[in-house]
Amino acid sequence: MSTVTVTINGQTVDVPVNTTVLEAAKQIGIDIPKLCHLKDLNEIGACRICVVEVEGRRNLPASCVLPVEEGMVVKTHSKRVLEARRMNVQLMLSVHPQDCLKCVRNQNCQLQALTHDLGVREGFPVDYDPTPLDQGAVIHRDPNKCILCRRCVTTCEQVQGVTILGALERGIETVISPAWHGSLGDVSCTFCGQCVQACPVGAIYERNDTQIVWDMLNSEDYVVVQVAPAVRTALGEEFGLPAGTDVTGKMVTALRRLGFNKVFDTNFTADVTIMEEGHELLDRIGKQELPLLTSCSPGWIRFVEEQYPQLTKHLSTCKSPQQMFGALAKTYLAKEEKVDPKVIKTVSIMPCTAKKYEAERPEMKDSGFRDVDAVLTTRELALLMKQAGVQLDRLPEEEYDAPMGMSSGAAVLFGQSGGVMEAALRTLLAAYPERVKLVQNDGVSQVLIDGEQVEVKVVSGLSQARQVLEDIANGKNTAQFIEIMACPGGCINGGGQPTVMDPELRQDVIAKRRSAIKDLDKAAAIAGSHENPAVQRLYETFLDHPLSSKSHHLLHTQYKPKVQDPVKNSHYDHTGTGAN
Amino acid sequence: MCQSSVLNTDSLSKIDAIVEKYRGAPGALIPVLHAVQAEFGYLSQDVQARVAECLNIPAVKVSGVVSFYHFFTDKAKGRFEVGICMGTACYVRGAAEIVREFEKHLGIKMGETTKDQKFTLSSTRCIGACGLAPVVTVNDDVYGKLTVDKVKDLVQSYREK
């Protein structure tokens, strides 16, 4: 590959042709600040923070979109550059609310950090026409905070392939919004929350439900909490612990001290999900329409319902572990603990923003009570703990309560992409050695069920999910059982997880969360869901057997095609040309 | 074939026919929107949604283009579009008072349309008839050297059309 030699701040560096000045500088340890840049995804030179001085040029070009040229001489932090950078920040601040202290992203905001680092202490008069907030769904938007970096737009379009956010109007009136200045609640938003993760400031965030939970904890109700698998290897980040620290035991202690009557584990119902979904697969082979698509991820469910309603029949009828937990808490647990289900309140801690929406789905009340009463994201749990003075790393480690706190290693794998598949196969192979056989073990891709070859597949991120659905619609799909998670990499990278402020560190943080999940599986005393004695007891004393009528009543649902609202329509091809 | 819409079948087939003409052409959206606006007079949300669906592009992209270009409008225009020239010559000869008078007699503000869909009040840039300032156009008719006291009769004459 041919290289180019450039001089940056007096140092020469050889880099491949087409490298940007931003990247070249990084290679020699120079960090050029930026706000709109997401590597390989959003390189548009919009924020003008990464401007540099290039010898022989009159203007200050944006280094994120400036390819190196032979002999180029660049200054990245000269007086002129710093003055321009400061002025660009001052201009942003002149149309930005000055309420950092009360902002959801206070101390976790790239604009705030940049303002501080550049030493911007004064600025232009603040003058903008306030735009109303969008509070019509579980994800809220504050367009006033928006700096028009387009990171959410690109993420929604390129990573998730949903494309409900875009730029409307022009010039100073530009606003990032769903079509026609609508609310996220009016469009086909999946509430995956990847836009929340992409936002450098406090312009998109989840609905704050912490007060609801405080009110429950201060009431006479019997409040039980469940914690999703991916939370335990990410929560520590909110308390300054290194990424990938498993805080399960300390978190359980903290939740108990917060006043929850019982501290349970969503992993328990992840095991139940495997029992139900595994049997659903066995049941569907040769009978019903395949492929069977997993149904744990509510953002994914909404994506199918909104964009491919004709394919909802492929979705597993299993409710997600969160909803199964709620239904069992208000029936099985009520019976076990002899508590009136009326006074049981279920709170879940989820790495997910879409779980808030899922809990509010009107059909999710098969026990006669709403399955899940409140959902907090990992971030909100951290807030709750901080408000209660919890010093997470100094707490002793305690165990989850029985009976809905016991789980297998397979269950914790639900926290990352591929985990549901791994858990399902682990149980099917072990529990039904006669019926289910592994054909090919490299990457676990094929099994034989009742002599029929079953190809399995794992997909995460809605862009990839769309491809799967397109393949099914066009008859090109070859797999019979497909695990799909809305967020790339699965729940460890969920929209409700701790925000990684520097986008360049994000993939590394997610990899550490993932590896901690895998370690938890390896360390688990029980490997497979079917071996979980608490789950065995649930079936013996309450549910009877997987897919029993009681299971069907409480733990399953029917995802049906909805009537399409044309205004919500956002189905499109990926060529983006409008030609098809 | 596009599937769903709240528009009536006549409107639907008009949009479909326009889209069909441009199908396959790169950058079809803007010419389609021009043609559809020429047909309907404006681009309502329903019309935009239909265009998005037929062209198979996200609704927010259509909404973005329609709101970006000033030529496109998402609001219904009245049968008579009153254009008041706000160029320098007209302005110094009293265009602002003329605007107030129209607003009074039509009961709407600048940029709005009367409930009966008969009148839309809009401002225009210089139309090059400075010698006649202040100038007002109603669709293709031009009224020069307009005075405040003539506005009432002018409005009335179009009401009766």
XYZ file of C-alpha atoms in Angstrom, chain A residues 1-433:
433
model
C 0.000 0.000 0.000
C 1.389 3.373 -0.921
C 2.023 5.764 1.901
C 2.152 9.490 2.329
C 4.489 11.438 4.565
C 2.982 14.329 6.480
C 4.294 16.617 9.190
C 2.007 17.160 12.148
C 3.098 19.570 14.892
C 6.689 19.145 13.732
C 6.649 15.335 13.765
C 6.699 13.425 10.495
C 4.560 10.357 10.077
C 4.040 7.876 7.228
C 0.453 6.831 6.781
C -1.467 5.039 4.045
C -3.068 7.116 1.296
C -6.603 8.249 2.194
C -5.876 8.322 5.922
C -7.507 11.373 7.443
C -5.395 13.973 9.237
C -7.386 13.120 12.374
C -6.302 9.472 12.165
C -2.717 10.327 11.242
C -2.444 12.603 14.275
C -3.817 9.866 16.498
C -1.037 7.551 15.349
C 1.569 9.875 16.827
C -0.294 10.452 20.042
C -2.095 13.670 19.174
C -5.745 13.759 20.151
C -7.746 16.196 18.059
C -11.049 16.887 19.834
C -14.321 16.283 18.001
C -18.015 15.964 18.697
C -19.733 14.630 15.580
C -17.166 12.013 14.614
C -17.955 8.307 14.840
C -15.249 6.310 13.142
C -16.325 4.758 9.836
C -19.898 5.759 10.576
C -20.316 9.491 10.929
C -17.396 11.257 9.301
C -19.081 14.395 8.049
C -17.134 17.382 9.345
C -20.263 18.883 10.871
C -19.186 20.066 14.311
C -16.057 21.957 13.175
C -14.298 21.167 16.436
C -11.586 19.060 14.785
C -10.385 21.907 12.572
C -6.632 22.163 11.966
C -4.241 24.582 10.317
C -2.654 23.377 7.075
C 0.328 25.238 5.658
C -0.598 26.941 2.393
C -4.326 26.913 3.068
C -6.288 29.943 4.101
C -9.158 28.217 5.868
C -9.113 25.722 8.740
C -10.344 22.386 7.324
C -12.050 19.729 9.433
C -9.425 17.039 10.029
C -11.939 14.184 10.223
C -12.679 14.535 6.503
C -9.284 15.807 5.342
C -7.213 13.134 3.603
C -3.447 13.404 4.037
C -1.398 14.662 1.106
C 2.297 14.167 0.472
C 4.321 16.840 2.212
C 1.338 18.288 4.079
C 2.323 20.374 7.104
C -0.364 20.465 9.773
C -0.746 22.224 13.105
C -3.454 20.704 15.273
C -3.269 22.888 18.371
C -1.889 26.247 17.191
C -3.132 29.534 18.628
C -5.334 30.078 15.590
C -6.786 26.583 15.795
C -7.528 26.849 19.500
C -9.214 30.205 19.013
C -11.388 28.783 16.231
C -12.242 25.748 18.337
C -13.197 27.916 21.281
C -15.341 30.119 19.096
C -17.115 27.112 17.592
C -17.893 25.867 21.090
C -19.067 29.343 22.101
C -21.373 29.437 19.078
C -22.817 26.044 20.012
C -23.350 27.214 23.564
C -25.133 30.352 22.375
C -28.044 28.195 21.197
C -27.797 25.594 23.953
C -29.588 25.533 27.315
C -27.222 26.523 30.113
C -28.668 24.111 32.637
C -25.839 21.584 32.830
C -26.404 21.091 36.552
C -29.860 19.700 35.900
C -29.030 17.850 32.693
C -29.297 14.052 32.494
C -25.793 13.997 31.022
C -24.180 16.296 33.590
C -20.565 15.157 34.014
C -21.018 12.702 31.194
C -21.341 15.120 28.291
C -18.801 15.588 25.533
C -19.771 19.215 24.969
C -19.417 19.986 28.649
C -16.044 18.256 28.823
C -14.829 20.033 25.700
C -15.971 23.412 27.014
C -14.008 22.715 30.161
C -10.911 21.396 28.432
C -10.748 24.292 25.992
C -11.030 26.717 28.881
C -14.150 28.352 27.518
C -15.319 30.447 30.449
C -17.406 33.028 28.650
C -19.320 33.248 25.444
C -21.952 34.887 23.345
C -25.369 35.835 24.696
C -27.646 32.810 24.739
C -30.422 33.284 22.210
C -32.643 30.562 20.782
C -36.346 29.864 20.416
C -37.113 26.935 22.712
C -38.427 23.821 20.942
C -40.913 21.682 22.889
C -39.575 18.437 24.333
C -40.727 15.134 22.874
C -41.975 13.098 25.812
C -44.388 10.950 23.850
C -42.608 7.629 24.343
C -40.157 5.852 26.644
C -37.321 7.691 24.944
C -37.473 11.454 25.333
C -35.884 14.085 23.128
C -34.779 17.602 23.998
C -34.084 19.258 20.634
C -32.761 22.338 22.434
C -29.779 20.367 23.673
C -29.105 18.901 20.239
C -25.864 20.042 18.581
C -26.870 18.605 15.177
C -23.934 16.187 15.080
C -26.090 13.525 13.344
C -24.606 10.708 15.408
C -28.103 9.497 16.319
C -29.288 9.874 12.730
C -26.425 7.808 11.349
C -26.787 5.202 14.086
C -30.529 4.867 13.502
C -29.988 4.574 9.755
C -26.715 2.708 9.321
C -26.393 0.568 12.452
C -30.046 -0.153 13.070
C -31.519 0.365 9.604
C -34.621 1.876 11.160
C -34.206 5.457 9.909
C -36.819 7.284 11.878
C -34.561 10.216 12.809
C -33.430 12.785 10.289
C -32.726 16.465 9.777
C -35.750 18.641 9.085
C -35.858 22.297 8.025
C -32.625 24.143 7.227
C -30.033 26.551 8.560
C -30.547 27.804 12.092
C -33.960 26.111 12.136
C -32.565 22.637 11.501
C -33.884 20.092 13.946
C -33.196 16.390 14.308
C -36.577 14.748 14.526
C -38.837 11.982 13.300
C -40.789 12.843 10.122
C -43.017 15.941 10.308
C -41.712 16.986 13.718
C -43.506 14.009 15.211
C -42.894 12.210 18.447
C -40.895 8.996 18.722
C -44.183 7.519 19.923
C -45.842 8.279 16.578
C -43.345 6.537 14.325
C -41.830 3.101 13.919
C -39.182 3.757 16.568
C -38.127 0.478 18.168
C -36.959 2.228 21.363
C -33.671 0.311 21.118
C -31.900 3.337 22.573
C -28.840 3.156 20.332
C -29.458 6.853 19.585
C -29.194 7.519 23.319
C -25.818 5.803 23.294
C -24.735 7.772 20.221
C -25.676 11.202 21.579
C -22.698 13.221 22.852
C -24.967 15.497 24.906
C -28.289 15.257 26.719
C -30.579 15.518 23.697
C -31.942 11.935 23.795
C -32.483 9.973 26.968
C -34.805 7.429 28.541
C -37.869 8.400 30.541
C -36.856 8.730 34.177
C -38.821 6.206 36.247
C -36.743 6.336 39.419
C -39.385 8.255 41.374
C -41.989 5.603 40.608
C -39.688 3.015 42.134
C -38.916 5.175 45.176
C -42.653 5.575 45.717
C -43.111 1.796 45.566
C -40.277 1.256 48.017
C -41.844 3.754 50.395
C -45.258 2.092 50.170
C -46.696 -0.930 51.931
C -46.488 -2.958 48.731
C -44.460 -6.144 48.393
C -41.838 -4.963 45.926
C -39.700 -7.515 44.141
C -36.885 -6.709 41.778
C -35.368 -8.698 38.922
C -32.027 -7.911 37.324
C -31.221 -8.748 33.717
C -27.992 -10.651 33.001
C -26.187 -7.839 31.169
C -26.608 -5.351 34.030
C -24.233 -7.081 36.409
C -21.145 -6.701 34.236
C -21.802 -3.036 33.381
C -23.239 -1.388 36.503
C -19.791 -1.086 38.081
C -18.785 1.440 35.405
C -21.233 3.937 36.921
C -19.293 3.645 40.178
C -15.852 4.059 38.642
C -15.008 0.356 38.516
C -13.182 -0.925 35.430
C -15.339 -2.090 32.510
C -16.145 -5.777 32.750
C -16.202 -5.907 36.556
C -18.811 -8.402 37.752
C -20.720 -6.742 40.588
C -23.503 -9.317 41.008
C -23.089 -9.918 44.750
C -22.599 -6.257 45.673
C -25.539 -5.256 43.515
C -27.763 -7.801 45.271
C -26.700 -6.367 48.633
C -27.391 -2.845 47.447
C -30.854 -3.745 46.123
C -31.716 -5.446 49.400
C -30.592 -2.376 51.323
C -32.658 -0.150 49.038
C -35.655 -1.926 50.530
C -36.819 -4.441 47.945
C -38.693 -7.277 49.654
C -37.074 -9.829 47.384
C -34.093 -9.564 45.088
C -34.465 -11.915 42.158
C -32.725 -12.669 38.930
C -34.099 -12.389 35.404
C -31.711 -15.283 34.735
C -34.255 -17.511 36.458
C -36.831 -16.772 33.780
C -34.117 -16.894 31.135
C -33.850 -20.549 32.130
C -37.635 -20.838 31.932
C -37.509 -19.204 28.484
C -35.089 -21.882 27.331
C -37.434 -24.605 28.567
C -40.389 -23.042 26.789
C -38.663 -21.897 23.619
C -36.624 -25.091 23.287
C -39.826 -27.114 23.400
C -41.511 -24.701 21.046
C -38.725 -25.412 18.553
C -39.086 -29.180 19.006
C -42.799 -28.749 18.564
C -42.570 -26.603 15.445
C -40.139 -28.848 13.561
C -42.043 -30.483 10.765
C -45.326 -28.873 11.826
C -45.362 -25.129 11.850
C -43.713 -22.445 9.887
C -40.000 -22.074 10.290
C -37.702 -20.365 10.945
C -38.477 -19.771 14.583
C -37.256 -16.326 15.609
C -36.409 -15.544 19.224
C -38.526 -13.019 21.084
C -36.455 -11.774 24.037
C -35.623 -8.392 22.584
C -38.593 -5.986 22.600
C -36.954 -3.563 20.167
C -36.646 -6.412 17.709
C -40.267 -7.455 18.284
C -41.436 -3.936 17.552
C -39.242 -3.826 14.470
C -40.959 -6.926 13.052
C -44.409 -5.728 14.006
C -43.898 -2.317 12.450
C -41.911 -3.188 9.373
C -42.586 -6.832 8.521
C -46.035 -7.499 10.017
C -46.559 -10.427 7.693
C -43.639 -12.236 9.358
C -44.808 -11.981 12.995
C -45.939 -15.606 12.735
C -42.278 -16.605 12.817
C -41.736 -15.037 16.231
C -41.565 -17.376 19.158
C -44.707 -17.089 21.252
C -42.534 -16.967 24.373
C -42.719 -13.738 26.281
C -39.353 -12.256 27.099
C -37.700 -13.304 30.381
C -38.661 -9.927 31.868
C -42.353 -10.484 31.198
C -42.256 -14.167 32.210
C -40.754 -13.060 35.484
C -43.540 -10.571 36.093
C -46.258 -13.112 35.306
C -44.672 -15.722 37.579
C -44.046 -13.228 40.396
C -47.753 -12.449 40.550
C -48.832 -16.094 40.433
C -46.186 -18.621 41.425
C -44.350 -16.370 43.872
C -47.624 -15.095 45.349
C -48.548 -18.713 46.029
C -45.112 -19.690 47.359
C -44.782 -16.677 49.637
C -48.486 -16.494 50.432
C -48.701 -12.877 49.389
C -51.759 -11.322 47.791
C -50.767 -10.664 44.146
C -52.583 -7.335 44.442
C -49.827 -5.949 46.631
C -46.944 -7.404 44.637
C -45.097 -4.826 42.576
C -42.442 -5.977 40.127
C -39.515 -3.789 39.208
C -36.966 -4.774 36.617
C -33.464 -3.515 36.080
C -32.696 -3.741 32.403
C -29.817 -2.816 30.082
C -32.535 -1.732 27.716
C -34.786 1.212 26.961
C -37.285 -0.837 24.933
C -38.073 -2.934 28.031
C -39.939 0.087 29.410
C -42.136 -0.046 26.338
C -42.513 -3.828 26.536
C -43.713 -3.634 30.139
C -46.431 -1.210 29.015
C -47.767 -3.397 26.213
C -51.458 -3.763 27.003
C -51.566 -7.543 26.528
C -48.818 -8.183 29.104
C -51.118 -8.869 32.025
C -52.053 -12.535 31.831
C -51.994 -13.033 35.587
C -54.763 -10.473 35.880
C -52.167 -7.915 36.922
C -49.624 -6.035 34.926
C -46.593 -8.342 34.543
C -43.972 -5.678 35.171
C -44.810 -2.483 37.027
C -41.656 -0.459 36.506
C -38.486 -0.766 34.484
C -35.237 1.001 35.259
C -32.215 1.052 33.016
C -28.763 0.197 34.346
C -28.113 3.950 34.430
C -31.250 4.620 36.460
C -30.361 1.893 38.946
C -27.016 3.619 39.460
C -28.904 6.859 40.168
C -31.155 5.117 42.655
C -28.113 3.693 44.418
C -26.278 7.001 44.456
C -29.349 8.702 45.917
C -29.329 6.075 48.654
C -25.635 6.583 49.386
C -24.571 3.166 48.163
C -20.821 2.726 47.879
C -20.983 -0.238 45.584
C -17.373 -1.402 45.759
C -17.389 -1.391 49.569
C -20.444 -3.587 49.960
C -20.314 -7.260 50.958
C -21.542 -9.773 48.414
C -24.883 -11.421 48.967
C -26.920 -14.023 47.114
C -30.178 -13.646 45.217
C -33.316 -14.741 47.024
C -35.015 -18.098 46.437
C -36.889 -19.306 44.501
C -36.611 -16.912 41.550
C -32.973 -16.096 42.063
C -31.370 -19.370 41.090
C -30.060 -19.732 37.565
C -27.689 -21.562 35.250
C -24.629 -20.400 33.387
C -26.669 -20.692 30.229
C -29.034 -18.013 31.514
C -26.397 -15.361 32.072
C -25.370 -15.798 28.439
C -28.660 -14.129 27.471
C -26.787 -10.912 28.175
C -24.823 -11.120 24.961
C -25.521 -11.930 21.351
C -25.476 -15.689 20.743
C -26.350 -16.540 24.323
C -29.927 -17.605 23.809
C -28.864 -19.934 21.018
C -26.030 -21.392 23.072
C -28.333 -21.882 26.053
C -31.083 -23.458 23.953
C -28.744 -25.913 22.251
C -27.061 -26.768 25.542
C -30.395 -27.816 26.991
C -31.797 -29.493 23.898
C -28.649 -31.575 23.364
C -28.434 -32.623 26.998
C -32.116 -33.153 27.745
C -33.060 -34.872 24.489
C -29.979 -36.822 23.396
